[in-house]
Each structure stands twice: as structure tokens, then as C-alpha cells.
Short mmCIF file of C-alpha atoms in Angstrom, two decimals:
data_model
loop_
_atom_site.label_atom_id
_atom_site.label_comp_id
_atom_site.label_asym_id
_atom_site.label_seq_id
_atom_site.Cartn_x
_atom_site.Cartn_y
_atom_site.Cartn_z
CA UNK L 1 166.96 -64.57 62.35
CA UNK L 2 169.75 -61.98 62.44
CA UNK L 3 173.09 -62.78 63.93
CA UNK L 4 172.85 -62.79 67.49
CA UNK L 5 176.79 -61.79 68.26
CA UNK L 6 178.56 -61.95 71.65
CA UNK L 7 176.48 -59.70 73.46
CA UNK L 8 173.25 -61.80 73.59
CA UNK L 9 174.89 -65.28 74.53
CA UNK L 10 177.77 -64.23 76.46
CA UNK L 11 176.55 -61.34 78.71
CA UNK L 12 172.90 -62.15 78.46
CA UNK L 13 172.17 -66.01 78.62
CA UNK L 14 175.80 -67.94 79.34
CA UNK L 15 176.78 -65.25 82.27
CA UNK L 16 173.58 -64.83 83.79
CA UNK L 17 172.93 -66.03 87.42
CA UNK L 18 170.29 -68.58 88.43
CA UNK L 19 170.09 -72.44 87.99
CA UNK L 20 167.45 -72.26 85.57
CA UNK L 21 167.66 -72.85 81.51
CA UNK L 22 169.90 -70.37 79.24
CA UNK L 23 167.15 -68.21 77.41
CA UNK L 24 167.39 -65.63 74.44
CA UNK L 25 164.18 -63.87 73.99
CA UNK L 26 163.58 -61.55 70.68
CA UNK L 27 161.72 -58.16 72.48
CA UNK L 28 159.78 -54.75 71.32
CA UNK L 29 160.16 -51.64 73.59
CA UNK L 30 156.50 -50.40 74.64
CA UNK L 31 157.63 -47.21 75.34
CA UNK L 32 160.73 -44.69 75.02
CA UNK L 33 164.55 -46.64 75.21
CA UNK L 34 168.12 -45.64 75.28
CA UNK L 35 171.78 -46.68 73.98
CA UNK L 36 172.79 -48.45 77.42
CA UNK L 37 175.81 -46.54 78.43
CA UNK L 38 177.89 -48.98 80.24
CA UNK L 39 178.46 -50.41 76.76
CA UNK L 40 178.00 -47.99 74.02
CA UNK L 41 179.83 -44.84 75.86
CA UNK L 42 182.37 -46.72 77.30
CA UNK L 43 183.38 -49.78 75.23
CA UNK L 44 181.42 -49.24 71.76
CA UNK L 45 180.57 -45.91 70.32
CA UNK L 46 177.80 -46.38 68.37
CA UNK L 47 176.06 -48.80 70.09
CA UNK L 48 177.53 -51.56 67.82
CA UNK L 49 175.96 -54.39 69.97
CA UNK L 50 172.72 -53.16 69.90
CA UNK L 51 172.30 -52.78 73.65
CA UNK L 52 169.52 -50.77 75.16
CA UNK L 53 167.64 -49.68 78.47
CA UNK L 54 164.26 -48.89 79.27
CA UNK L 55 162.09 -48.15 82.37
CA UNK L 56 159.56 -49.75 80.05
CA UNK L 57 158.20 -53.06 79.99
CA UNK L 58 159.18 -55.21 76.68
CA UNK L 59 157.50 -57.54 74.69
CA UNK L 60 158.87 -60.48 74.03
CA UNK L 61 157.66 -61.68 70.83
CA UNK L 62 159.59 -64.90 70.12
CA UNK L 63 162.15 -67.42 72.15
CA UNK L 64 165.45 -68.33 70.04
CA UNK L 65 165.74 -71.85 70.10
CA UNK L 66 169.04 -72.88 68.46
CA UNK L 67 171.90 -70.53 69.19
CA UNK L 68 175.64 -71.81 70.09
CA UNK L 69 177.62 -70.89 73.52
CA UNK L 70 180.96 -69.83 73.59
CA UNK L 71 183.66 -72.89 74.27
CA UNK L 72 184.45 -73.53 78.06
CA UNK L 73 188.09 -71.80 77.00
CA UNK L 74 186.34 -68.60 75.89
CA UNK L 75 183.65 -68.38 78.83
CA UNK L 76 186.08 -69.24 81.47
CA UNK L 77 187.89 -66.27 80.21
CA UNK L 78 184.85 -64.03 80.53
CA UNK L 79 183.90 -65.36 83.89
CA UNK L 80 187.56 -64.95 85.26
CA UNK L 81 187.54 -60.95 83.79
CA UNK L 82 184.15 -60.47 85.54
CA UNK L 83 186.00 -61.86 88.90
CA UNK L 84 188.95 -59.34 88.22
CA UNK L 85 186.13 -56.53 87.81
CA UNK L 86 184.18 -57.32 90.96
CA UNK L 87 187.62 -57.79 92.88
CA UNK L 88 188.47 -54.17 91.71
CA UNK L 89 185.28 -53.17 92.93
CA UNK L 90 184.12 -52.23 89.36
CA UNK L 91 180.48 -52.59 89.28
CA UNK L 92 178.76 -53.93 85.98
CA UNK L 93 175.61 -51.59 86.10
CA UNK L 94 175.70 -47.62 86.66
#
């Protein structure tokens, strides 16, 4: 399994809203996708965290089972930035 890097425990299982279980799902576009650009025009040219959009379903194809969170230290930081943001009245999705 290739590294999974910030992006995919931080901003999409540890900061996600809901009660339910932290999830990580491997996925296949089934139709046309993009470089999201809230991250790659803004923050990483590139697209150097591999995110994407799509007004196409995805596949998920496999569940990863053993990946390690950030320490409270380091998510506590994120959380309090995404306060900051919000408080600004920056909004996370364009």
C-alpha cells in the first residue's frame, strides 16, 4: 500500500464530522476527475497530495485497515487552524 501522507488521515478521516468510525477507503473514478483546486491551486501546485474532484461516483475498491493518526498535539493544531478559518469566514470548499 502506498504512503497515505497527511492529506488522507488528517483532512479526510481524523477531521471529518460524524460520531461514527475513522475510515480510509482506496477509490477508482468511473468517469472524468479534476486536480481539486482548493488544494492544488492554492496550497500545492502540482497536485502533490493527490487530491481530486468528480461529479462522478467512485469505486471504492478496498478499506485501509492499519494507518496511524496524527498525535493529539498535532491534530489539536489542525482543529484550532480550521476554527481560525471558519472565524475568518474562510470557507473550506469553493
Amino acid at each position: 500500500m502506498k504512503n497515505l501522507g497527511d492529506a488522507a488521515i488528517g483532512g479526510g478521516a481524523e477531521l471529518a464530522e460524524g460520531a461514527g468510525k475513522e475510515r480510509i477507503y482506496v477509490v477508482e473514478p468511473t468517469g472524468d476527475f479534476e486536480d481539486d483546486p482548493n488544494v492544488t491551486d492554492k496550497k500545492f501546485p502540482g497536485n502533490l497530495t493527490k487530491s481530486y474532484r468528480s461529479k462522478h461516483p467512485l469505486k471504492i475498491v478496498a478499506e485501509v485497515i492499519n494507518w496511524e493518526g496524527h498525535s493529539p498535539e498535532i491534530l489539536n493544531n489542525m482543529l484550532e487552524n480550521l476554527k481560525k478559518l471558519y472565524e475568518e469566514g474562510v470557507k473550506a470548499i469553493d
